[in-house]
Short mmCIF file of C-alpha atoms and ligand atoms in Angstrom, two decimals:
data_model
loop_
_atom_site.label_atom_id
_atom_site.label_comp_id
_atom_site.label_asym_id
_atom_site.label_seq_id
_atom_site.Cartn_x
_atom_site.Cartn_y
_atom_site.Cartn_z
CA MET A 1 55.10 77.08 -163.03
CA ILE A 2 51.65 75.31 -163.53
CA GLN A 3 52.99 71.29 -161.10
CA LEU A 4 49.98 68.04 -161.60
CA ILE A 5 47.05 67.46 -159.20
CA ARG A 6 48.23 65.89 -156.18
CA GLY A 7 47.41 62.27 -155.80
CA PHE A 8 48.01 61.53 -159.87
CA LYS A 9 51.90 61.82 -161.88
CA ASP A 10 53.50 61.58 -165.06
CA ILE A 11 54.92 57.73 -166.01
CA LEU A 12 58.27 58.50 -167.48
CA PRO A 13 59.96 57.86 -170.55
CA GLY A 14 62.69 55.66 -168.36
CA GLU A 15 59.74 54.09 -166.18
CA VAL A 16 57.35 54.20 -168.65
CA GLU A 17 59.34 50.85 -170.25
CA LEU A 18 58.29 49.01 -167.83
CA TRP A 19 55.13 49.36 -167.50
CA GLN A 20 55.11 48.74 -171.40
CA LYS A 21 56.73 44.64 -170.44
CA ILE A 22 54.34 44.45 -167.06
CA GLU A 23 51.64 45.30 -170.26
CA ARG A 24 52.40 42.83 -172.26
CA GLU A 25 53.81 40.33 -170.61
CA ALA A 26 50.22 40.01 -169.46
CA ARG A 27 48.04 40.41 -172.30
CA GLU A 28 50.22 38.31 -173.17
CA LEU A 29 49.31 35.41 -170.75
CA LEU A 30 45.36 36.68 -170.25
CA GLU A 31 45.14 36.60 -174.03
CA ARG A 32 46.33 32.63 -173.93
CA PHE A 33 43.85 32.03 -171.98
CA GLY A 34 40.73 33.22 -174.34
CA PHE A 35 40.54 36.61 -172.52
CA ARG A 36 39.36 39.01 -175.01
CA GLU A 37 40.24 42.57 -174.58
CA ILE A 38 37.16 45.20 -173.79
CA ARG A 39 37.23 48.83 -174.09
CA ILE A 40 35.02 50.87 -171.52
CA PRO A 41 35.23 54.93 -170.72
CA VAL A 42 36.05 56.46 -168.10
CA LEU A 43 32.83 58.07 -166.39
CA GLU A 44 29.83 56.26 -165.81
CA LYS A 45 26.43 57.39 -165.04
CA THR A 46 27.00 57.85 -161.18
CA GLU A 47 24.49 55.35 -159.69
CA LEU A 48 25.87 52.39 -161.66
CA PHE A 49 28.80 52.54 -158.82
CA ARG A 50 26.13 52.96 -156.17
CA ARG A 51 24.57 50.15 -157.23
CA SER A 52 27.39 47.73 -157.82
CA ILE A 53 29.65 48.45 -155.67
CA GLY A 54 27.37 49.78 -152.49
CA GLU A 55 26.11 52.83 -150.05
CA ASP A 56 28.81 51.87 -147.19
CA THR A 57 31.65 51.32 -149.77
CA ASP A 58 34.46 53.84 -148.37
CA ILE A 59 34.37 53.59 -151.82
CA VAL A 60 30.93 55.95 -152.41
CA GLU A 61 31.02 56.89 -149.11
CA LYS A 62 34.30 59.55 -149.64
CA GLU A 63 36.24 58.27 -152.56
CA MET A 64 34.36 58.82 -155.84
CA TYR A 65 34.69 61.72 -158.79
CA THR A 66 31.16 62.79 -159.05
CA PHE A 67 29.84 65.62 -160.74
CA ALA A 68 27.54 67.45 -162.90
CA ASP A 69 27.61 67.14 -165.75
CA ARG A 70 26.21 70.19 -168.34
CA GLY A 71 23.65 69.07 -168.94
CA GLY A 72 23.05 68.58 -165.07
CA GLU A 73 23.66 64.28 -165.16
CA THR A 74 25.20 62.68 -162.53
CA VAL A 75 28.44 61.13 -163.33
CA THR A 76 31.26 59.70 -161.28
CA MET A 77 34.87 58.64 -163.34
CA ARG A 78 34.98 54.33 -162.97
CA PRO A 79 36.73 53.83 -159.26
CA GLU A 80 36.61 50.60 -160.92
CA ALA A 81 35.40 48.37 -163.85
CA THR A 82 34.28 45.59 -163.00
CA ALA A 83 30.43 47.92 -162.74
CA SER A 84 31.13 48.85 -166.45
CA ILE A 85 32.63 45.37 -167.35
CA VAL A 86 29.29 43.65 -165.97
CA ARG A 87 27.42 46.99 -167.05
CA ALA A 88 28.09 45.77 -170.67
CA TYR A 89 27.94 42.42 -170.90
CA ILE A 90 23.51 43.13 -169.61
CA GLN A 91 23.34 46.60 -171.87
CA HIS A 92 25.19 44.51 -175.41
CA LYS A 93 23.89 40.68 -174.46
CA LEU A 94 27.70 39.41 -174.59
CA TYR A 95 25.36 36.24 -172.40
CA ALA A 96 23.82 35.25 -175.52
CA PRO A 97 24.13 33.12 -176.46
CA ASP A 98 26.57 31.49 -173.85
CA PRO A 99 26.98 33.92 -170.79
CA ALA A 100 31.16 32.51 -170.69
CA ARG A 101 33.04 35.37 -171.95
CA ARG A 102 36.80 36.14 -170.48
CA LEU A 103 37.00 39.29 -170.93
CA TYR A 104 40.24 41.84 -169.98
CA MET A 105 40.89 45.71 -169.25
CA VAL A 106 44.19 48.36 -168.68
CA GLY A 107 43.38 51.98 -167.48
CA PRO A 108 43.31 54.14 -165.03
CA MET A 109 40.95 54.41 -161.75
CA PHE A 110 40.26 57.19 -159.86
CA ARG A 111 39.53 57.71 -156.79
CA ARG A 112 40.21 60.64 -154.46
CA GLU A 113 42.22 59.24 -151.31
CA ARG A 114 45.01 60.17 -149.79
CA PRO A 115 47.85 60.19 -151.35
CA GLN A 116 50.54 58.33 -149.62
CA LYS A 117 53.17 55.18 -151.60
CA GLY A 118 51.01 53.43 -153.14
CA ARG A 119 47.92 54.79 -153.40
CA TYR A 120 47.36 57.90 -156.25
CA ARG A 121 44.13 59.34 -157.86
CA GLN A 122 44.72 57.52 -160.79
CA PHE A 123 46.32 54.94 -160.25
CA TYR A 124 46.11 52.27 -162.85
CA GLN A 125 44.57 49.30 -162.69
CA ILE A 126 45.38 45.87 -165.15
CA ASP A 127 41.73 43.63 -165.34
CA ALA A 128 40.19 40.82 -165.92
CA GLU A 129 36.70 39.24 -166.10
CA ILE A 130 35.79 35.27 -166.30
CA LEU A 131 31.58 36.09 -166.40
CA GLY A 132 29.11 32.94 -166.91
CA VAL A 133 30.70 30.59 -165.21
CA ALA A 134 29.90 29.40 -161.64
CA SER A 135 32.78 26.73 -161.17
CA PRO A 136 35.59 27.43 -158.54
CA LEU A 137 38.10 26.26 -161.11
CA ALA A 138 37.12 29.40 -162.77
CA ASP A 139 38.03 31.29 -159.29
CA ALA A 140 41.38 28.85 -158.94
CA GLU A 141 42.99 30.43 -163.04
CA LEU A 142 42.71 34.09 -161.71
CA VAL A 143 44.83 32.80 -158.93
CA PHE A 144 46.82 30.71 -161.23
CA LEU A 145 46.95 33.39 -163.50
CA LEU A 146 47.89 35.98 -160.68
CA THR A 147 50.87 34.17 -159.45
CA SER A 148 52.01 32.99 -162.83
CA LEU A 149 51.58 37.13 -163.81
CA PHE A 150 54.10 38.33 -161.06
CA ARG A 151 56.06 35.41 -161.49
CA ARG A 152 56.96 36.08 -165.20
CA LEU A 153 57.50 39.44 -163.50
CA SER A 154 60.20 37.93 -160.79
CA VAL A 155 57.82 40.11 -158.02
CA ALA A 156 59.06 38.32 -155.27
CA ASP A 157 57.80 37.55 -151.40
CA VAL A 158 54.14 37.24 -152.56
CA GLU A 159 51.69 35.38 -151.12
CA ALA A 160 47.64 34.41 -152.05
CA HIS A 161 45.13 34.57 -149.61
CA VAL A 162 42.04 33.11 -150.04
CA ASN A 163 38.75 32.96 -148.41
CA SER A 164 35.17 32.22 -148.84
CA LEU A 165 32.30 35.33 -148.16
CA GLY A 166 30.07 32.08 -148.13
CA CYS A 167 26.13 33.23 -150.23
CA ALA A 168 23.21 34.36 -149.54
CA ALA A 169 22.56 31.23 -147.29
CA CYS A 170 24.81 31.58 -144.80
CA ARG A 171 26.13 34.33 -144.62
CA PRO A 172 23.31 35.59 -142.28
CA SER A 173 24.25 33.53 -140.09
CA PHE A 174 28.04 34.67 -139.76
CA ARG A 175 26.84 38.36 -139.89
CA HIS A 176 24.14 37.77 -137.22
CA ALA A 177 27.40 36.28 -135.54
CA LEU A 178 29.79 38.36 -136.30
CA GLN A 179 26.84 41.76 -135.24
CA GLU A 180 26.45 40.13 -131.82
CA MET A 181 30.99 40.59 -131.25
CA LEU A 182 30.95 44.12 -132.97
CA ALA A 183 28.49 44.78 -130.19
CA SER A 184 30.15 44.14 -127.50
CA VAL A 185 33.69 46.17 -128.91
CA SER A 186 31.99 48.84 -129.96
CA ASP A 187 33.10 51.79 -128.01
CA ARG A 188 36.04 50.51 -129.53
CA LEU A 189 35.77 50.87 -132.70
CA CYS A 190 36.92 53.42 -135.59
CA GLU A 191 33.75 55.88 -136.21
CA ASP A 192 32.77 54.81 -139.32
CA CYS A 193 32.64 50.83 -138.02
CA SER A 194 30.39 52.15 -135.04
CA ARG A 195 28.45 53.42 -138.51
CA ARG A 196 28.51 50.11 -140.42
CA ARG A 197 28.61 47.40 -137.25
CA SER A 198 24.84 46.79 -137.78
CA ARG A 199 24.18 47.72 -141.47
CA ASN A 200 27.25 46.48 -142.72
CA PRO A 201 29.15 44.68 -140.73
CA LEU A 202 31.56 42.18 -142.53
CA ARG A 203 32.93 45.86 -143.81
CA VAL A 204 34.78 46.27 -140.27
CA LEU A 205 36.55 43.06 -140.95
CA ASP A 206 38.06 44.89 -144.60
CA CYS A 207 39.00 48.12 -141.54
CA LYS A 208 42.27 49.25 -141.96
CA VAL A 209 42.58 51.06 -138.54
CA PRO A 210 45.02 49.37 -136.11
CA GLU A 211 42.66 50.28 -133.12
CA CYS A 212 39.45 48.31 -134.86
CA ARG A 213 42.23 45.30 -136.28
CA ALA A 214 42.63 45.44 -132.45
CA ALA A 215 39.53 44.92 -130.92
CA LEU A 216 38.68 41.88 -133.80
CA ALA A 217 40.84 39.53 -133.02
CA ALA A 218 37.68 36.77 -131.31
CA ALA A 219 35.47 38.04 -133.95
CA PRO A 220 33.45 35.02 -135.92
CA SER A 221 35.69 32.63 -139.01
CA ILE A 222 33.58 32.85 -141.11
CA LEU A 223 34.67 29.78 -142.46
CA ASP A 224 32.89 27.72 -139.40
CA HIS A 225 29.90 28.85 -140.85
CA LEU A 226 29.27 27.67 -144.90
CA CYS A 227 26.80 26.22 -145.96
CA THR A 228 28.20 22.60 -147.35
CA ASP A 229 27.70 24.14 -151.43
CA CYS A 230 30.12 27.34 -150.12
CA ARG A 231 31.64 24.14 -148.51
CA ARG A 232 32.29 22.45 -151.27
CA ASP A 233 32.82 25.24 -154.14
CA PHE A 234 35.91 25.98 -150.82
CA ASP A 235 37.51 23.12 -151.01
CA LEU A 236 37.63 22.66 -154.86
CA LEU A 237 39.33 26.09 -155.11
CA GLN A 238 41.85 24.71 -153.06
CA ASN A 239 42.50 21.46 -154.27
CA ALA A 240 42.91 23.31 -157.00
CA LEU A 241 45.65 25.57 -155.65
CA ALA A 242 47.22 22.67 -154.55
CA ALA A 243 47.70 20.55 -157.80
CA LEU A 244 49.08 23.10 -159.03
CA GLY A 245 51.45 23.48 -157.20
CA VAL A 246 49.98 27.96 -156.12
CA PRO A 247 51.31 28.38 -152.83
CA TYR A 248 48.35 30.05 -150.62
CA VAL A 249 47.44 30.50 -147.14
CA VAL A 250 43.37 30.38 -146.39
CA ASP A 251 42.59 33.43 -144.33
CA PRO A 252 39.30 34.38 -142.83
CA ARG A 253 39.40 37.73 -141.84
CA LEU A 254 39.99 38.36 -146.34
CA VAL A 255 36.37 39.92 -146.93
CA ARG A 256 35.92 42.56 -149.61
CA GLY A 257 34.99 46.02 -149.97
CA LEU A 258 32.84 45.82 -152.18
CA ASP A 259 29.49 44.83 -151.46
CA TYR A 260 28.57 41.88 -154.07
CA TYR A 261 31.10 39.66 -153.65
CA THR A 262 29.91 35.81 -152.78
CA ARG A 263 31.59 32.79 -151.78
CA ALA A 264 35.47 32.59 -153.35
CA THR A 265 37.78 36.22 -152.50
CA PHE A 266 41.44 35.81 -153.01
CA GLU A 267 44.33 39.01 -152.55
CA ILE A 268 47.99 39.00 -153.73
CA GLN A 269 49.68 40.03 -150.80
CA THR A 270 53.22 41.09 -150.11
CA GLY A 271 56.25 42.46 -147.75
CA ALA A 272 57.69 44.15 -149.83
CA LEU A 273 55.41 47.58 -150.24
CA GLY A 274 55.03 48.39 -146.86
CA ALA A 275 51.75 49.40 -145.46
CA GLN A 276 49.71 48.44 -148.69
CA SER A 277 50.85 44.82 -148.91
CA ALA A 278 47.94 44.37 -151.51
CA VAL A 279 48.91 43.87 -155.74
CA ALA A 280 45.27 42.47 -156.51
CA GLY A 281 42.45 41.64 -155.70
CA GLY A 282 39.48 39.77 -156.61
CA GLY A 283 37.27 36.78 -156.10
CA ARG A 284 32.95 36.02 -156.41
CA TYR A 285 29.93 37.95 -157.36
CA ASP A 286 27.69 35.43 -158.48
CA ARG A 287 24.97 37.98 -157.64
CA LEU A 288 25.78 41.59 -159.52
CA ILE A 289 24.94 40.14 -162.71
CA ALA A 290 21.01 40.61 -161.52
CA GLU A 291 21.26 42.98 -159.33
CA LEU A 292 22.29 45.45 -162.46
CA GLY A 293 19.52 44.38 -164.30
CA GLY A 294 20.73 41.22 -166.51
CA PRO A 295 20.22 37.40 -166.43
CA ASP A 296 21.23 35.62 -162.74
CA LEU A 297 24.35 34.05 -164.02
CA PRO A 298 27.75 33.78 -161.60
CA ALA A 299 30.84 35.89 -162.74
CA THR A 300 34.01 36.86 -161.21
CA GLY A 301 37.20 38.68 -160.91
CA PHE A 302 40.05 40.22 -160.18
CA ALA A 303 41.36 43.62 -160.52
CA ILE A 304 45.81 43.87 -160.69
CA GLY A 305 47.59 47.27 -158.77
CA PHE A 306 49.41 47.71 -161.94
CA ASP A 307 51.07 50.74 -160.04
CA ARG A 308 52.21 48.58 -157.33
CA LEU A 309 53.44 45.77 -159.67
CA ALA A 310 55.46 47.64 -161.19
CA GLU A 311 57.47 48.84 -158.05
CA ILE A 312 57.97 45.85 -157.16
CA ALA A 313 58.10 43.69 -160.30
CA GLY A 314 61.93 43.03 -160.52
CA LEU A 315 63.35 43.98 -163.76
CA ASN A 316 65.68 46.20 -164.39
CA PRO A 317 64.27 49.08 -166.24
CA GLU A 318 68.02 50.22 -167.62
CA GLU A 319 67.33 46.14 -169.84
CA LEU A 320 64.65 47.69 -170.86
CA ARG A 321 65.39 50.71 -172.47
CA PRO A 322 64.84 50.84 -175.56
CA GLN A 323 67.96 51.40 -177.72
CA PRO A 324 68.53 52.28 -180.77
CA ASP A 325 70.59 49.63 -183.79
CA LEU A 326 72.04 51.84 -185.09
CA PHE A 327 72.79 56.02 -185.40
CA LEU A 328 73.48 58.09 -188.55
CA ALA A 329 76.06 60.32 -188.14
CA ALA A 330 76.05 62.66 -190.99
CA LEU A 331 79.09 66.42 -191.73
CA GLY A 332 77.60 69.27 -194.28
CA ALA A 333 74.29 69.97 -195.09
CA ARG A 334 74.01 67.33 -198.52
CA ALA A 335 75.51 64.30 -196.29
CA ARG A 336 72.08 65.32 -193.83
CA GLN A 337 70.01 65.31 -196.26
CA ALA A 338 70.79 62.20 -198.13
CA ALA A 339 71.45 60.19 -194.06
CA PHE A 340 67.30 61.32 -193.11
CA ALA A 341 65.80 59.56 -196.49
CA TRP A 342 68.22 56.57 -194.97
CA TYR A 343 67.09 57.49 -192.02
CA CYS A 344 63.53 57.08 -192.65
CA ARG A 345 63.73 54.64 -195.17
CA LEU A 346 65.22 52.15 -192.49
CA GLY A 347 62.80 53.31 -189.83
CA GLU A 348 60.09 51.82 -191.91
CA ARG A 349 61.62 48.88 -192.49
CA GLY A 350 61.98 47.71 -189.06
CA ILE A 351 65.17 48.67 -188.06
CA ARG A 352 65.24 51.04 -184.73
CA VAL A 353 66.96 54.45 -186.10
CA ALA A 354 67.89 57.72 -184.00
CA MET A 355 70.07 60.65 -185.75
CA GLU A 356 71.74 64.12 -185.02
CA PHE A 357 69.47 66.66 -187.34
CA GLY A 358 72.05 69.41 -186.27
CA GLU A 359 75.47 70.16 -187.88
CA LYS A 360 77.21 68.57 -184.89
CA SER A 361 81.18 67.20 -184.91
CA LEU A 362 81.93 63.33 -185.46
CA LYS A 363 82.58 63.16 -182.75
CA SER A 364 79.74 64.75 -180.32
CA GLN A 365 78.01 62.17 -183.05
CA LEU A 366 79.77 59.46 -181.77
CA LYS A 367 78.89 59.86 -178.39
CA ALA A 368 75.34 60.62 -178.41
CA ALA A 369 75.92 57.72 -180.18
CA ASP A 370 77.41 56.14 -177.95
CA ARG A 371 74.79 57.63 -175.10
CA GLU A 372 72.20 56.49 -176.40
CA GLY A 373 73.63 52.54 -176.99
CA ALA A 374 73.30 52.38 -180.66
CA ALA A 375 75.40 49.30 -181.81
CA TRP A 376 75.41 51.10 -185.19
CA VAL A 377 76.28 54.18 -186.31
CA LEU A 378 76.11 55.14 -189.66
CA MET A 379 79.23 58.08 -191.02
CA VAL A 380 78.37 60.49 -193.40
CA GLY A 381 80.32 62.68 -195.25
CA GLU A 382 80.33 65.07 -198.07
CA GLU A 383 83.43 62.55 -198.80
CA GLU A 384 81.99 59.83 -198.03
CA LEU A 385 79.39 61.64 -200.76
CA ALA A 386 82.44 61.93 -204.18
CA ARG A 387 83.61 58.64 -203.31
CA GLY A 388 80.49 57.10 -202.59
CA THR A 389 80.41 54.30 -200.04
CA ALA A 390 79.22 55.52 -196.32
CA SER A 391 81.01 53.85 -193.49
CA LEU A 392 78.77 51.58 -191.09
CA ARG A 393 81.01 51.00 -187.51
CA ASP A 394 80.24 48.39 -185.10
CA MET A 395 80.59 50.28 -182.16
CA ARG A 396 80.71 47.46 -180.11
CA SER A 397 84.11 46.22 -182.11
CA LYS A 398 84.77 49.27 -183.73
CA ARG A 399 85.41 48.06 -186.43
CA GLN A 400 83.83 49.75 -190.11
CA ARG A 401 83.63 49.02 -193.15
CA GLU A 402 82.86 51.18 -196.61
CA VAL A 403 78.85 50.66 -197.72
CA PRO A 404 78.22 51.95 -201.23
CA LEU A 405 75.14 54.30 -201.60
CA ALA A 406 73.40 52.68 -204.56
CA GLY A 407 71.51 50.42 -202.80
CA LEU A 408 72.59 51.43 -199.23
CA VAL A 409 68.70 50.81 -197.55
CA ASP A 410 68.30 47.67 -198.69
CA ARG A 411 72.51 46.15 -197.67
CA VAL A 412 71.96 48.09 -194.53
CA ALA A 413 68.77 47.34 -193.26
CA ALA A 414 70.46 42.95 -194.35
CA MET A 415 72.70 43.58 -192.47
CA LEU A 416 71.55 44.64 -189.78
CA THR A 417 68.72 42.00 -188.89
CA GLU A 418 70.31 39.34 -190.21
P1 ATP B 1 42.94 49.17 -151.18
O1 ATP B 1 42.95 47.92 -149.80
O2 ATP B 1 44.85 48.96 -150.73
O3 ATP B 1 42.29 50.49 -150.09
P2 ATP B 1 41.01 48.15 -152.11
O4 ATP B 1 40.62 47.32 -151.67
O5 ATP B 1 40.95 48.97 -151.82
O6 ATP B 1 43.09 48.14 -151.84
P3 ATP B 1 40.70 46.51 -154.94
O7 ATP B 1 39.88 47.80 -154.90
O8 ATP B 1 40.82 45.48 -155.11
O9 ATP B 1 41.29 47.73 -154.03
O10 ATP B 1 41.82 47.89 -156.03
C1 ATP B 1 42.89 45.81 -156.77
C2 ATP B 1 43.77 46.41 -156.07
O11 ATP B 1 44.05 47.96 -156.85
C3 ATP B 1 44.86 46.74 -154.70
O12 ATP B 1 44.62 45.77 -154.27
C4 ATP B 1 45.80 47.58 -155.26
O13 ATP B 1 46.53 47.43 -155.36
C5 ATP B 1 45.15 48.80 -156.89
N1 ATP B 1 44.03 50.02 -156.11
C6 ATP B 1 43.38 50.52 -154.60
N2 ATP B 1 43.17 51.75 -154.31
C7 ATP B 1 44.97 52.06 -154.65
C8 ATP B 1 45.12 53.22 -154.91
N3 ATP B 1 43.85 54.35 -154.81
N4 ATP B 1 46.92 53.94 -155.75
C9 ATP B 1 47.80 52.97 -156.05
N5 ATP B 1 46.91 51.51 -155.78
C10 ATP B 1 46.09 51.00 -155.53
MG1 MG B 2 41.06 50.97 -151.36
#
C-alpha cells in the first residue's frame, strides 16, 4: 500500500472542521480591517527566495524544495509567502496610486526540515502583510490582530514577544559588538553558527542548538544600540500595545531568520507547544521591496503557523462536526425515488440533508440518523405513499407528525428553517 511522504499529512474530516473554523475567523477578522486576499503560485523562480530570504538562512541553505523543471529553469516550492506577495506587489504595481495595501493569503508552504511534532514538510500559513506603511502603528495593528484572533480561538497561554532589529543606520554598531562577543565564544558554537558568525552574526541569535543558546548568555542587546528614530518607533509600538492592553514582553534576543527584516519584529509564543513554541512570527521588512527591484517602500507582516494554531486552539472538534438537519429514511424502491427528489430539493433550499441510498430497515436507518446527529427524520414507505403523507420525526422530543406529500418540500423547508 502506498503511504504518504514523510513530513506530509492528510487533514481528515473530524479535524478539518477546526481548520475551516480557524480560517473563517481569520478571514473575517482580517477583512474587517481592510485586508484583501491575494493568491500566489506555489512555484516561483528560485532566485526570488534566494534574494529575499537570504543565502545564509536555514531555509535557503537546506530546506527548499528546488528542482529544474523540464525546460531547465530552476524553480522552488514556496517556503513562505512574503517574497511572492512582494513580487506580485511590484509586478502588478499594486503601490500605485496609493502605496498602502493590506494583503493576506492562506495556503501551504514547503520546507524540507526534519519532521517532528509541530514541524512538517508541507505546512500551512495564514499570512498578512501591510505594504507601503512606515508607521509603527501598522506593527501594533498586526500584533493586536494576532492576539485578538488567538483569543477568539480560545488559545491559552500565549505571549507576544517584541523586539527591534534597528535599521541600516544603527544595526552595524550592534553587529560589530555581537561579532566581537561571538569571537570570544567561537569554540562553543555549532557548525552553522561558526560559519555565520562573521557573515551574518544576527542569525546566531536565532540558533536553536542549546549549546549555542548557552554560549550567547552574555551577548549584547540590540536595544542598547538603537538610533533615535528606531528607539522612537519601538516606543510607539510599545505604547500602542500597552494602550490596547495587549500583553507583551520585550525580548532583545528575538531576531527573525530572514534577511529583510528591520525595526519591529515579533513572535507569538505559547507554552502549549513544547519545543516548537512559536505559533506566529513577523515584523517589518522596510528594505525588501526595493531589494526586489520595486520602489523604496516600507512594509510589515506576519505569518501564523496554521498547523500549530490548530493544535492549540481551545475548540471542541465534536462541537464543530457538521450534523444533518434532516435524514430521509425511505422503505422500498418507489418511496426511495420520491425521497431522493426531496433530498435534492431540500439540500438546494439550504437544509443539511442525509439519506440512505440502500435498502435498509427503518430501525437501522434511524440508528444511522442518530449516529450522524440528525435533528429530524423524514420517513416514507409504500403505506405513506398510498396515504399521501410522510412522517416527520423530531429526534430530540421523539414526537412525530404527518406531512402531506403535496407541497412537501416547501412545507418541510419552512418548518426546519423557522
Ligand atoms: P521555527 O523557529 O519554529 O523554525 P520559523 O522562524 O522558521 O519557525 P517562520 O518562517 O517565521 O518560522 O514561519 C512562521 C510560522 O510558521 C512559525 O511561527 C511556525 O508556527 C510556522 N512554521 C514554520 N515552519 C514550520 C514547519 N516546518 N511546520 C509547521 N509550522 C511551521
Ligand atoms: Mg524554521
